[in-house]
Short mmCIF file of C-alpha atoms in Angstrom, two decimals:
data_model
loop_
_atom_site.label_atom_id
_atom_site.label_comp_id
_atom_site.label_asym_id
_atom_site.label_seq_id
_atom_site.Cartn_x
_atom_site.Cartn_y
_atom_site.Cartn_z
CA MET A 1 -14.06 -46.35 -21.05
CA ASN A 2 -12.02 -48.74 -23.06
CA GLN A 3 -10.62 -51.22 -20.54
CA GLU A 4 -7.69 -52.27 -22.71
CA ASN A 5 -5.92 -49.01 -23.33
CA ASN A 6 -7.49 -46.76 -20.71
CA THR A 7 -8.44 -44.19 -23.34
CA ILE A 8 -11.34 -41.87 -22.60
CA TYR A 9 -13.64 -41.31 -25.58
CA LEU A 10 -14.96 -37.74 -25.72
CA ASP A 11 -15.61 -37.51 -29.45
CA TYR A 12 -19.25 -38.55 -29.59
CA ALA A 13 -20.07 -35.75 -32.03
CA SER A 14 -17.76 -37.45 -34.51
CA THR A 15 -19.31 -40.85 -34.08
CA THR A 16 -20.84 -42.97 -31.34
CA PRO A 17 -20.31 -46.62 -30.54
CA VAL A 18 -23.24 -48.81 -31.56
CA ASP A 19 -25.44 -49.47 -28.55
CA PRO A 20 -25.13 -53.19 -27.65
CA ARG A 21 -28.93 -53.51 -27.86
CA VAL A 22 -28.72 -52.24 -31.45
CA ALA A 23 -25.86 -54.54 -32.44
CA GLU A 24 -27.69 -57.54 -31.03
CA LYS A 25 -30.77 -56.80 -33.08
CA MET A 26 -28.77 -56.15 -36.26
CA MET A 27 -27.14 -59.56 -36.06
CA LYS A 28 -30.52 -61.21 -36.51
CA PHE A 29 -30.70 -59.91 -40.08
CA LEU A 30 -27.51 -61.21 -41.63
CA THR A 31 -27.03 -64.97 -41.58
CA ILE A 32 -28.87 -68.01 -42.93
CA ASP A 33 -30.57 -68.58 -39.59
CA GLY A 34 -31.67 -64.96 -39.50
CA GLU A 35 -33.87 -62.79 -41.74
CA PHE A 36 -31.40 -62.15 -44.54
CA GLY A 37 -33.93 -61.73 -47.37
CA ASN A 38 -34.15 -58.89 -49.85
CA PRO A 39 -36.97 -56.59 -48.70
CA ALA A 40 -37.84 -56.03 -52.37
CA SER A 41 -38.56 -59.73 -52.95
CA ARG A 42 -42.33 -59.96 -53.08
CA SER A 43 -42.56 -63.65 -53.97
CA HIS A 44 -41.49 -65.40 -50.76
CA ARG A 45 -41.39 -65.35 -47.01
CA TYR A 46 -37.72 -64.20 -46.86
CA GLY A 47 -38.58 -61.01 -48.66
CA TRP A 48 -41.77 -60.42 -46.68
CA LYS A 49 -39.97 -60.81 -43.35
CA ALA A 50 -37.17 -58.46 -44.35
CA ASP A 51 -39.69 -55.93 -45.62
CA GLU A 52 -41.58 -56.15 -42.34
CA ALA A 53 -38.38 -55.42 -40.41
CA VAL A 54 -37.52 -52.47 -42.68
CA GLU A 55 -40.99 -50.97 -42.25
CA GLU A 56 -40.86 -51.40 -38.50
CA ALA A 57 -37.50 -49.61 -38.48
CA ARG A 58 -38.99 -46.84 -40.62
CA SER A 59 -41.75 -46.36 -38.04
CA HIS A 60 -39.21 -46.07 -35.25
CA VAL A 61 -37.37 -43.33 -37.13
CA ALA A 62 -40.65 -41.54 -37.93
CA ASN A 63 -41.80 -41.92 -34.35
CA LEU A 64 -38.73 -40.16 -32.92
CA VAL A 65 -39.30 -37.06 -35.06
CA ASN A 66 -43.11 -37.27 -35.19
CA CYS A 67 -43.73 -37.70 -38.90
CA ASP A 68 -45.45 -40.22 -41.16
CA PRO A 69 -43.26 -43.28 -41.89
CA ARG A 70 -44.03 -42.74 -45.59
CA GLU A 71 -42.08 -39.48 -45.32
CA ILE A 72 -38.82 -41.30 -44.48
CA VAL A 73 -36.46 -42.16 -47.36
CA TRP A 74 -33.52 -44.42 -46.46
CA THR A 75 -30.05 -43.30 -47.52
CA SER A 76 -26.47 -44.36 -46.88
CA GLY A 77 -26.07 -41.61 -44.29
CA ALA A 78 -26.63 -37.93 -43.62
CA THR A 79 -24.16 -36.98 -46.37
CA GLU A 80 -26.27 -38.72 -48.98
CA ALA A 81 -29.45 -37.32 -47.44
CA ASP A 82 -28.00 -33.78 -47.66
CA ASN A 83 -26.95 -34.38 -51.28
CA LEU A 84 -30.36 -35.73 -52.19
CA ALA A 85 -32.15 -32.82 -50.54
CA VAL A 86 -29.99 -29.99 -51.88
CA LYS A 87 -29.30 -31.27 -55.39
CA GLY A 88 -32.64 -33.06 -55.66
CA ILE A 89 -34.68 -29.93 -54.91
CA ALA A 90 -32.50 -27.58 -56.94
CA ARG A 91 -32.56 -29.75 -60.05
CA PHE A 92 -36.26 -30.58 -59.80
CA TYR A 93 -37.40 -27.01 -59.27
CA LYS A 94 -34.83 -25.20 -61.40
CA SER A 95 -37.57 -23.77 -63.60
CA LYS A 96 -38.90 -21.93 -60.52
CA GLY A 97 -35.63 -20.21 -59.65
CA ASN A 98 -31.91 -20.64 -59.28
CA HIS A 99 -31.06 -19.17 -55.87
CA ILE A 100 -30.17 -21.15 -52.75
CA ILE A 101 -29.47 -19.85 -49.25
CA THR A 102 -27.22 -21.72 -46.85
CA SER A 103 -24.59 -20.76 -44.27
CA LYS A 104 -20.83 -20.76 -43.93
CA ILE A 105 -20.97 -23.13 -40.97
CA GLU A 106 -22.88 -25.95 -42.65
CA HIS A 107 -21.34 -29.40 -42.87
CA LYS A 108 -19.37 -30.11 -46.05
CA ALA A 109 -22.19 -32.48 -47.04
CA VAL A 110 -24.28 -29.37 -47.71
CA LEU A 111 -21.53 -26.96 -48.78
CA ASP A 112 -19.97 -29.23 -51.41
CA PRO A 113 -23.29 -29.99 -53.16
CA CYS A 114 -23.93 -26.21 -53.16
CA ARG A 115 -20.55 -25.66 -54.82
CA GLN A 116 -21.49 -28.26 -57.41
CA LEU A 117 -24.80 -26.50 -58.06
CA GLU A 118 -22.92 -23.22 -58.55
CA ARG A 119 -20.95 -24.94 -61.30
CA GLU A 120 -24.29 -25.88 -62.86
CA GLY A 121 -25.45 -22.27 -62.89
CA PHE A 122 -27.21 -21.89 -59.55
CA GLU A 123 -26.48 -18.92 -57.30
CA VAL A 124 -25.76 -19.63 -53.64
CA THR A 125 -25.70 -17.22 -50.70
CA TYR A 126 -23.49 -18.41 -47.83
CA LEU A 127 -24.67 -16.58 -44.73
CA GLU A 128 -22.27 -15.57 -41.96
CA PRO A 129 -23.33 -16.72 -38.51
CA ASN A 130 -23.44 -14.21 -35.66
CA GLU A 131 -20.51 -14.32 -33.24
CA GLY A 132 -22.27 -17.01 -31.23
CA GLY A 133 -22.46 -19.30 -34.25
CA ILE A 134 -26.19 -18.82 -34.87
CA ILE A 135 -27.96 -18.21 -38.18
CA THR A 136 -30.90 -15.97 -37.33
CA PRO A 137 -34.30 -15.95 -39.09
CA GLU A 138 -33.68 -12.25 -39.83
CA ALA A 139 -30.51 -13.12 -41.75
CA ILE A 140 -32.50 -15.60 -43.85
CA LYS A 141 -35.24 -13.08 -44.46
CA ASP A 142 -32.76 -10.47 -45.70
CA ALA A 143 -31.15 -12.92 -48.11
CA ILE A 144 -34.33 -14.10 -49.83
CA ARG A 145 -34.76 -13.13 -53.47
CA ASP A 146 -37.59 -13.69 -55.94
CA THR A 147 -35.55 -16.52 -57.40
CA THR A 148 -34.86 -18.31 -54.09
CA ILE A 149 -36.04 -21.93 -54.19
CA LEU A 150 -34.26 -23.53 -51.25
CA VAL A 151 -32.92 -22.68 -47.80
CA SER A 152 -30.63 -25.26 -46.20
CA ILE A 153 -29.63 -24.61 -42.58
CA MET A 154 -28.39 -27.08 -40.00
CA HIS A 155 -30.19 -27.70 -36.73
CA ILE A 156 -27.19 -28.27 -34.44
CA ASN A 157 -23.71 -27.28 -35.55
CA ASN A 158 -21.36 -30.23 -35.29
CA GLU A 159 -18.33 -28.25 -34.12
CA LEU A 160 -19.98 -25.82 -31.73
CA GLY A 161 -23.16 -27.55 -30.62
CA THR A 162 -25.09 -24.34 -31.30
CA LEU A 163 -28.81 -24.57 -32.07
CA ASN A 164 -30.53 -22.66 -34.83
CA ASP A 165 -34.11 -21.44 -34.60
CA ILE A 166 -35.65 -23.88 -37.06
CA LYS A 167 -39.22 -22.83 -36.32
CA GLY A 168 -38.36 -19.15 -36.85
CA ILE A 169 -36.62 -19.82 -40.17
CA GLY A 170 -39.31 -22.23 -41.34
CA ASP A 171 -42.09 -19.71 -40.70
CA ILE A 172 -40.36 -17.36 -43.13
CA THR A 173 -39.67 -19.94 -45.85
CA ARG A 174 -43.17 -21.37 -45.59
CA GLU A 175 -44.71 -17.93 -46.01
CA LYS A 176 -42.58 -17.31 -49.09
CA GLY A 177 -43.15 -20.75 -50.59
CA ILE A 178 -39.46 -21.65 -50.42
CA PHE A 179 -38.33 -25.18 -49.58
CA PHE A 180 -36.54 -25.59 -46.27
CA HIS A 181 -34.01 -28.35 -45.68
CA VAL A 182 -32.50 -28.98 -42.25
CA ASP A 183 -29.41 -31.09 -41.58
CA ALA A 184 -30.29 -32.73 -38.28
CA ALA A 185 -27.44 -35.24 -38.14
CA GLN A 186 -26.44 -34.05 -34.65
CA SER A 187 -29.96 -33.67 -33.28
CA THR A 188 -31.57 -37.06 -32.83
CA GLY A 189 -31.65 -38.17 -29.22
CA LYS A 190 -30.36 -34.76 -28.11
CA VAL A 191 -33.34 -32.47 -28.67
CA GLN A 192 -37.03 -33.02 -29.32
CA ILE A 193 -38.01 -32.77 -32.98
CA ASP A 194 -41.69 -32.55 -33.90
CA LEU A 195 -42.05 -32.48 -37.67
CA ASN A 196 -45.79 -32.36 -37.29
CA LYS A 197 -45.36 -28.84 -35.93
CA LEU A 198 -42.09 -27.66 -37.51
CA PRO A 199 -42.40 -25.87 -40.86
CA VAL A 200 -39.64 -27.96 -42.42
CA ASP A 201 -39.80 -29.68 -45.82
CA LEU A 202 -36.74 -31.91 -45.70
CA MET A 203 -34.58 -33.13 -42.84
CA SER A 204 -31.43 -35.28 -42.87
CA PHE A 205 -30.66 -37.91 -40.26
CA SER A 206 -27.69 -40.10 -39.45
CA ALA A 207 -27.66 -43.37 -37.52
CA HIS A 208 -24.08 -43.35 -36.29
CA LYS A 209 -24.36 -40.14 -34.30
CA THR A 210 -27.14 -41.73 -32.26
CA TYR A 211 -25.65 -45.13 -31.30
CA GLY A 212 -26.62 -46.78 -34.57
CA PRO A 213 -24.32 -48.19 -37.28
CA LYS A 214 -22.31 -46.16 -39.78
CA GLY A 215 -23.37 -46.25 -43.42
CA VAL A 216 -27.06 -45.56 -42.94
CA GLY A 217 -29.23 -42.48 -42.64
CA ALA A 218 -32.51 -41.07 -43.84
CA LEU A 219 -34.09 -38.07 -45.47
CA TYR A 220 -37.47 -36.82 -44.33
CA VAL A 221 -39.45 -35.62 -47.35
CA ARG A 222 -42.72 -33.89 -46.48
CA ARG A 223 -45.92 -35.18 -48.08
CA LYS A 224 -48.25 -32.30 -47.22
CA PRO A 225 -47.54 -29.87 -48.78
CA ARG A 226 -45.87 -32.23 -51.17
CA VAL A 227 -42.16 -31.99 -51.85
CA ARG A 228 -40.70 -33.54 -54.98
CA LEU A 229 -37.11 -34.41 -55.71
CA GLU A 230 -34.92 -35.42 -58.59
CA ALA A 231 -33.37 -38.75 -57.61
CA GLN A 232 -29.58 -38.78 -57.44
CA ILE A 233 -29.18 -42.56 -57.60
CA HIS A 234 -31.08 -44.56 -60.18
CA GLY A 235 -31.50 -48.31 -60.50
CA GLY A 236 -34.70 -50.08 -59.57
CA GLY A 237 -36.91 -47.32 -58.22
CA HIS A 238 -36.69 -48.24 -54.55
CA GLU A 239 -37.91 -45.74 -51.96
CA ARG A 240 -40.66 -44.47 -54.26
CA GLY A 241 -38.11 -43.67 -56.91
CA MET A 242 -36.22 -41.21 -54.74
CA ARG A 243 -33.34 -43.52 -53.88
CA SER A 244 -32.67 -46.78 -55.66
CA GLY A 245 -30.59 -49.63 -54.32
CA THR A 246 -31.31 -52.81 -52.36
CA LEU A 247 -32.24 -51.85 -48.83
CA PRO A 248 -29.60 -53.01 -46.30
CA THR A 249 -31.98 -54.64 -43.84
CA HIS A 250 -29.52 -55.03 -40.97
CA GLN A 251 -28.40 -51.39 -41.24
CA LEU A 252 -31.96 -50.09 -41.32
CA VAL A 253 -32.98 -52.31 -38.42
CA GLY A 254 -29.96 -50.88 -36.58
CA MET A 255 -30.99 -47.31 -37.25
CA GLY A 256 -34.59 -48.05 -36.30
CA GLU A 257 -33.58 -49.68 -33.04
CA ALA A 258 -31.13 -46.87 -32.26
CA PHE A 259 -33.83 -44.25 -32.81
CA ARG A 260 -36.38 -46.25 -30.79
CA ILE A 261 -33.92 -46.34 -27.90
CA ALA A 262 -33.11 -42.65 -28.42
CA LYS A 263 -36.74 -41.78 -27.81
CA GLU A 264 -36.85 -43.95 -24.71
CA ASP A 265 -33.51 -42.86 -23.24
CA MET A 266 -33.35 -39.21 -24.29
CA GLN A 267 -34.38 -37.71 -20.95
CA HIS A 268 -32.12 -40.03 -18.99
CA ASP A 269 -29.15 -39.35 -21.30
CA LEU A 270 -29.76 -35.60 -21.21
CA ILE A 271 -29.80 -35.31 -17.45
CA ARG A 272 -26.43 -37.07 -17.15
CA ILE A 273 -24.85 -35.17 -20.00
CA GLN A 274 -26.07 -31.82 -18.71
CA LYS A 275 -24.40 -32.62 -15.40
CA PHE A 276 -21.09 -33.45 -17.12
CA HIS A 277 -21.35 -30.30 -19.21
CA ASP A 278 -21.86 -28.09 -16.17
CA MET A 279 -19.05 -29.78 -14.25
CA PHE A 280 -16.72 -29.46 -17.18
CA LEU A 281 -17.51 -25.86 -17.94
CA LYS A 282 -17.13 -24.80 -14.33
CA GLU A 283 -13.67 -26.36 -14.03
CA VAL A 284 -12.44 -25.26 -17.44
CA ASN A 285 -13.48 -21.69 -16.65
CA ASN A 286 -11.06 -21.81 -13.72
CA ILE A 287 -8.21 -21.96 -16.24
CA GLU A 288 -7.10 -18.49 -17.37
CA HIS A 289 -7.72 -17.30 -20.92
CA VAL A 290 -10.14 -19.98 -21.94
CA TYR A 291 -12.96 -19.18 -24.33
CA LEU A 292 -16.10 -21.13 -24.99
CA ASN A 293 -16.91 -21.07 -28.70
CA GLY A 294 -20.59 -20.82 -29.57
CA ASP A 295 -23.53 -19.20 -27.85
CA ILE A 296 -23.82 -20.75 -24.37
CA GLU A 297 -27.51 -19.80 -24.24
CA ASN A 298 -28.30 -21.63 -27.48
CA LYS A 299 -26.45 -24.90 -27.48
CA VAL A 300 -26.73 -28.56 -26.67
CA PRO A 301 -24.86 -29.81 -23.60
CA ASN A 302 -23.18 -32.77 -25.31
CA ILE A 303 -20.76 -30.57 -27.29
CA LEU A 304 -18.28 -28.15 -25.73
CA ASN A 305 -15.89 -26.26 -27.98
CA VAL A 306 -13.18 -24.50 -26.05
CA SER A 307 -10.17 -22.41 -27.07
CA PHE A 308 -7.15 -22.45 -24.81
CA ASN A 309 -5.38 -19.25 -25.71
CA PHE A 310 -1.57 -19.39 -26.20
CA VAL A 311 -1.70 -23.17 -26.71
CA GLU A 312 -1.90 -24.79 -30.15
CA GLY A 313 -4.71 -27.32 -30.50
CA GLU A 314 -2.84 -30.19 -32.06
CA SER A 315 -0.12 -30.13 -29.42
CA LEU A 316 -2.87 -30.10 -26.82
CA ILE A 317 -4.43 -33.16 -28.41
CA MET A 318 -1.03 -34.86 -28.40
CA GLY A 319 -0.62 -33.92 -24.76
CA LEU A 320 -4.06 -35.38 -24.02
CA LYS A 321 -2.94 -38.67 -25.49
CA ASP A 322 -5.29 -40.83 -23.43
CA ILE A 323 -8.32 -38.72 -24.33
CA ALA A 324 -10.00 -38.89 -27.74
CA VAL A 325 -11.15 -35.40 -28.75
CA SER A 326 -10.97 -33.33 -31.93
CA SER A 327 -9.57 -29.92 -32.75
CA GLY A 328 -10.27 -27.01 -35.05
CA SER A 329 -6.55 -26.61 -35.41
CA ALA A 330 -5.14 -26.58 -38.92
CA CYS A 331 -2.47 -29.03 -37.92
CA THR A 332 -4.94 -31.85 -37.43
CA SER A 333 -6.37 -31.43 -40.91
CA ALA A 334 -4.80 -32.38 -44.19
CA SER A 335 -5.53 -28.94 -45.63
CA LEU A 336 -3.51 -27.00 -43.02
CA GLU A 337 -6.45 -24.61 -42.73
CA PRO A 338 -7.99 -23.97 -39.33
CA SER A 339 -11.66 -24.80 -38.87
CA TYR A 340 -13.84 -22.85 -41.30
CA VAL A 341 -16.62 -22.91 -38.73
CA LEU A 342 -14.55 -21.17 -36.06
CA ARG A 343 -13.17 -18.71 -38.60
CA ALA A 344 -16.72 -17.85 -39.65
CA LEU A 345 -17.41 -16.68 -36.09
CA GLY A 346 -15.05 -13.80 -36.77
CA ARG A 347 -12.63 -14.77 -34.01
CA LYS A 348 -8.90 -14.51 -34.51
CA ASP A 349 -7.26 -17.44 -36.30
CA GLU A 350 -5.22 -18.11 -33.16
CA LEU A 351 -8.36 -19.07 -31.31
CA ALA A 352 -9.32 -21.52 -34.03
CA HIS A 353 -5.84 -23.05 -33.83
CA SER A 354 -6.26 -23.34 -30.06
CA SER A 355 -9.67 -24.98 -30.05
CA ILE A 356 -10.70 -28.41 -28.83
CA ARG A 357 -14.11 -30.02 -29.16
CA PHE A 358 -15.15 -32.23 -26.26
CA SER A 359 -18.33 -34.22 -26.84
CA PHE A 360 -20.02 -36.42 -24.28
CA GLY A 361 -22.37 -39.32 -24.82
CA ARG A 362 -24.40 -42.14 -23.39
CA PHE A 363 -21.40 -44.13 -22.20
CA THR A 364 -19.45 -41.23 -20.66
CA ASN A 365 -19.13 -41.50 -16.89
CA GLU A 366 -18.32 -39.03 -14.15
CA ASP A 367 -14.94 -40.56 -13.42
CA GLU A 368 -13.90 -39.99 -17.04
CA VAL A 369 -14.94 -36.34 -16.87
CA ILE A 370 -13.01 -35.80 -13.64
CA ARG A 371 -9.90 -37.50 -15.02
CA THR A 372 -10.10 -35.51 -18.24
CA LEU A 373 -10.30 -32.23 -16.34
CA SER A 374 -7.30 -33.07 -14.23
CA ILE A 375 -5.17 -34.12 -17.21
CA LEU A 376 -6.36 -31.12 -19.22
CA LYS A 377 -5.38 -28.58 -16.58
CA ASN A 378 -1.97 -30.15 -16.26
CA VAL A 379 -1.25 -30.30 -20.00
CA VAL A 380 -2.47 -26.75 -20.66
CA GLU A 381 -0.17 -25.49 -17.92
CA ARG A 382 2.81 -27.41 -19.31
CA LEU A 383 2.20 -26.30 -22.88
CA ARG A 384 1.90 -22.71 -21.78
CA GLU A 385 5.24 -23.03 -20.05
CA LEU A 386 6.53 -24.06 -23.46
CA SER A 387 4.74 -21.27 -25.29
CA PRO A 388 6.56 -18.07 -26.28
CA LEU A 389 3.14 -16.45 -26.66
CA TRP A 390 2.25 -17.15 -23.06
CA GLU A 391 5.63 -15.73 -21.98
CA MET A 392 4.99 -12.57 -23.99
CA HIS A 393 1.52 -12.33 -22.54
CA LEU A 394 2.93 -12.59 -19.00
CA ASP A 395 5.44 -9.88 -19.90
CA GLY A 396 2.49 -7.65 -20.74
CA ILE A 397 3.07 -7.65 -24.48
CA ASP A 398 -0.06 -7.25 -26.61
CA LEU A 399 0.33 -9.97 -29.24
CA ASP A 400 -1.77 -8.00 -31.71
CA THR A 401 0.89 -5.28 -31.84
CA VAL A 402 3.77 -7.68 -32.58
CA LYS A 403 5.13 -7.83 -36.11
CA TRP A 404 5.47 -11.52 -36.88
CA ASN A 405 7.83 -13.19 -39.32
CA THR A 406 5.14 -14.99 -41.23
CA HIS A 407 5.91 -17.81 -43.58
CA MET B 1 -1.82 -37.35 -38.12
CA ALA B 2 0.35 -40.42 -37.96
CA TYR B 3 3.60 -39.34 -36.37
CA SER B 4 6.72 -41.42 -36.00
CA LYS B 5 7.48 -42.71 -32.55
CA LYS B 6 10.46 -40.32 -32.55
CA VAL B 7 8.24 -37.24 -32.83
CA VAL B 8 5.88 -38.52 -30.15
CA ASP B 9 8.70 -39.41 -27.77
CA LYS B 10 10.52 -36.14 -28.30
CA PHE B 11 7.32 -34.17 -27.79
CA GLU B 12 6.40 -36.04 -24.62
CA ASP B 13 9.90 -35.92 -23.16
CA THR B 14 10.04 -32.18 -23.72
CA LEU B 15 6.60 -31.67 -22.23
CA ASN B 16 7.29 -33.81 -19.19
CA ASN B 17 10.78 -32.57 -18.47
CA PRO B 18 11.06 -29.04 -19.84
CA GLN B 19 14.18 -28.03 -17.90
CA ALA B 20 16.21 -30.99 -19.10
CA PHE B 21 15.16 -30.24 -22.67
CA LYS B 22 16.21 -26.58 -22.46
CA VAL B 23 12.80 -24.98 -22.30
CA GLY B 24 13.17 -21.49 -20.86
CA ARG B 25 14.61 -18.07 -21.52
CA PHE B 26 17.78 -16.02 -21.27
CA ASP B 27 17.75 -12.28 -20.76
CA PRO B 28 17.68 -11.13 -24.41
CA SER B 29 19.50 -7.89 -23.57
CA GLU B 30 22.67 -9.70 -22.47
CA LEU B 31 25.47 -9.26 -24.97
CA ASN B 32 26.33 -12.95 -25.13
CA VAL B 33 22.73 -13.94 -25.95
CA GLY B 34 21.22 -14.10 -29.44
CA THR B 35 17.46 -14.40 -29.88
CA GLY B 36 15.51 -15.57 -32.92
CA MET B 37 11.73 -15.71 -33.18
CA VAL B 38 9.93 -16.94 -36.30
CA GLY B 39 6.38 -17.85 -37.29
CA ALA B 40 3.06 -16.23 -36.38
CA PRO B 41 0.19 -17.16 -34.06
CA ALA B 42 -2.32 -16.90 -36.92
CA CYS B 43 -0.38 -19.58 -38.81
CA GLY B 44 -0.36 -21.86 -35.80
CA ASP B 45 3.33 -21.85 -34.93
CA VAL B 46 5.87 -19.54 -33.31
CA MET B 47 9.38 -20.61 -32.33
CA LYS B 48 11.67 -18.64 -30.09
CA LEU B 49 15.27 -19.78 -29.87
CA GLN B 50 18.03 -18.25 -27.76
CA ILE B 51 21.72 -19.08 -27.85
CA LYS B 52 24.33 -18.17 -25.25
CA CYS B 53 27.80 -18.04 -26.74
CA GLU B 54 31.37 -17.32 -25.80
CA PRO B 55 34.39 -16.48 -27.92
CA LYS B 56 36.75 -19.33 -28.70
CA GLY B 57 39.81 -18.65 -30.82
CA ASN B 58 38.68 -16.59 -33.77
CA THR B 59 35.07 -17.79 -33.55
CA HIS B 60 32.25 -18.17 -31.05
CA ILE B 61 30.91 -21.34 -29.57
CA ILE B 62 27.32 -22.07 -28.47
CA LYS B 63 27.52 -22.87 -24.76
CA ASP B 64 23.84 -23.10 -23.96
CA VAL B 65 20.45 -22.85 -25.64
CA LYS B 66 16.92 -22.10 -24.50
CA PHE B 67 13.71 -22.29 -26.49
CA LYS B 68 9.97 -21.93 -26.37
CA THR B 69 7.59 -23.08 -29.07
CA TYR B 70 3.90 -22.56 -29.71
CA GLY B 71 2.76 -25.02 -32.35
CA CYS B 72 1.80 -28.54 -33.21
CA GLY B 73 3.52 -31.58 -31.74
CA SER B 74 6.05 -31.79 -34.55
CA ALA B 75 6.93 -28.09 -34.24
CA ILE B 76 7.74 -28.63 -30.57
CA ALA B 77 9.66 -31.81 -31.33
CA SER B 78 11.58 -30.08 -34.15
CA SER B 79 12.71 -27.23 -31.89
CA SER B 80 13.73 -29.65 -29.21
CA GLU B 81 15.71 -31.71 -31.73
CA LEU B 82 17.46 -28.62 -33.06
CA VAL B 83 18.44 -27.49 -29.58
CA GLU B 84 20.24 -30.76 -29.01
CA MET B 85 22.19 -30.32 -32.22
CA LEU B 86 23.37 -26.84 -31.31
CA ILE B 87 25.19 -27.13 -28.01
CA GLY B 88 28.97 -27.10 -28.42
CA LYS B 89 28.86 -26.06 -32.06
CA THR B 90 30.64 -23.01 -33.44
CA LEU B 91 28.47 -20.39 -35.09
CA GLU B 92 29.83 -21.46 -38.46
CA GLU B 93 28.84 -25.06 -37.79
CA ALA B 94 25.41 -23.99 -36.52
CA LYS B 95 24.77 -22.01 -39.69
CA GLU B 96 25.35 -25.16 -41.69
CA ILE B 97 22.48 -27.04 -40.00
CA LYS B 98 19.82 -27.80 -42.59
CA ASN B 99 16.18 -28.54 -41.99
CA ILE B 100 16.57 -31.91 -43.68
CA GLU B 101 18.66 -33.10 -40.72
CA ILE B 102 15.68 -32.50 -38.44
CA VAL B 103 13.32 -34.14 -40.93
CA GLU B 104 15.51 -37.23 -40.97
CA ALA B 105 16.16 -37.36 -37.25
CA LEU B 106 12.45 -37.20 -36.44
CA GLU B 107 11.11 -38.91 -39.58
CA LEU B 108 8.73 -36.00 -40.12
CA PRO B 109 5.84 -36.63 -42.52
CA PRO B 110 5.92 -34.44 -45.68
CA ILE B 111 3.10 -32.19 -44.48
CA LYS B 112 5.20 -31.29 -41.42
CA ILE B 113 8.44 -30.35 -43.17
CA HIS B 114 7.38 -26.76 -42.61
CA CYS B 115 8.18 -27.24 -38.89
CA SER B 116 11.79 -28.11 -39.64
CA VAL B 117 12.13 -25.07 -41.92
CA LEU B 118 10.90 -22.91 -39.10
CA ALA B 119 13.51 -24.44 -36.80
CA GLU B 120 16.29 -23.76 -39.32
CA ASP B 121 15.12 -20.15 -39.66
CA SER B 122 15.06 -19.67 -35.91
CA ILE B 123 18.74 -20.55 -35.50
CA LYS B 124 19.73 -18.32 -38.42
CA GLN B 125 17.90 -15.42 -36.80
CA ALA B 126 19.37 -16.09 -33.39
CA ILE B 127 22.92 -16.12 -34.83
CA GLU B 128 22.22 -12.93 -36.74
CA ASP B 129 21.02 -11.25 -33.56
CA TYR B 130 24.06 -12.47 -31.64
CA GLU B 131 26.52 -11.33 -34.31
CA SER B 132 24.91 -7.90 -34.49
CA LYS B 133 25.77 -7.42 -30.82
CA GLN B 134 29.45 -8.32 -31.10
#
């Protein structure tokens, strides 16, 4: 809780604060009395020390997801990692085929590169999730063509918290010799990832969703069987030619430390967050006409996406002024479109407009959850009193039969 | 969304004190009540505005107003602002109210001008409904 303004932060899926242990370590790699050297400098101690720190950080990242440190390529974040994976594979292997499979509920960091590839002549299939927000291995199997070269599916959906069956999908792509990229920006520190066992070729990671700094991420690129990429950023051949640019030592040290702590604290964090999730869900379910978005059986406990029927999401967020959450409502976005993820679930647009994402994290405490629930119940009740839709509902009018004066 | 303090205050006042800000309903079948409802749930906003009028001279005067709004904070603030403008006005005066007055009063950002248009449409519809009953 922020002591100054009493605001409760429940938007951990958007970003997390940097863990103080991480910040402390990062500060040792910035100033003249710290290790500020360029890790690419081979001719002096400054460079060697920085390189040592970068490689140690790389091992921490590799260690959390059980891969070889040589399979980790540093990037500026998960967005760049997704770009490098999707565009890098497509452009390198374009002689093998021109078809890519992804889903409608991917992050824009995958969808926008796919759109770009379509402009370059690739064909992309955007799979619909099932009503629980899951992309099934069967759906992937049915979409595969002879020309398919890449499947890109996220591990945990950022809006819903739903979990896809990565092993199931990877078994199919591996058998067919198709590359499989997984956006795992929301996964680290929340679920176990074992790349030694998972049939995945590329995986994107972000530091700032796991108590590390913003502006840094990584792409896992499998060595056996070998995966090759066309670099998207050129200029010096860093990261074995896959991603040029001077390595930001302090950022990488931050990500490494954050992932080291994630491995250590995962169980402890999970137990607390599961408790908050269960508490929250139980209380929220006591409010009438509330819907949980996303398959409850296949989701992580740190994200809860809830629609409060007859209440518009942005007004709910304004009502919850001391609580930081996000909404799928159109009114909170510049585009005036409701969440494309919620729409892809096939629910009515109203439910997308009425949705709020609550996400818990390492620094959430029980008191904050209890306070949030009490404020939430109060504000939902007040907004429903203000809502003509709620009034019509209480009068027994089926809103689907009403002819609206649309704009 | 960076709202002006006016939108935030109006929204919060309405939320915290609905009766004082004319949240509620009249019986729509009463002859002296006109009801207007505009917008659609799928678009994210629905405004319902009701006026209660009485004849005065050769016109009618708005004695009381009730409203309910489903929508974003600025939609709720816009309806609430409109309601305040209406009481005591003749129907002719009420018809002259333009959305720009709400935009200016609340300092609505450009992307939210839509809310004020909705408010203007709701009063037009309510007057139409009322006049059709006379």
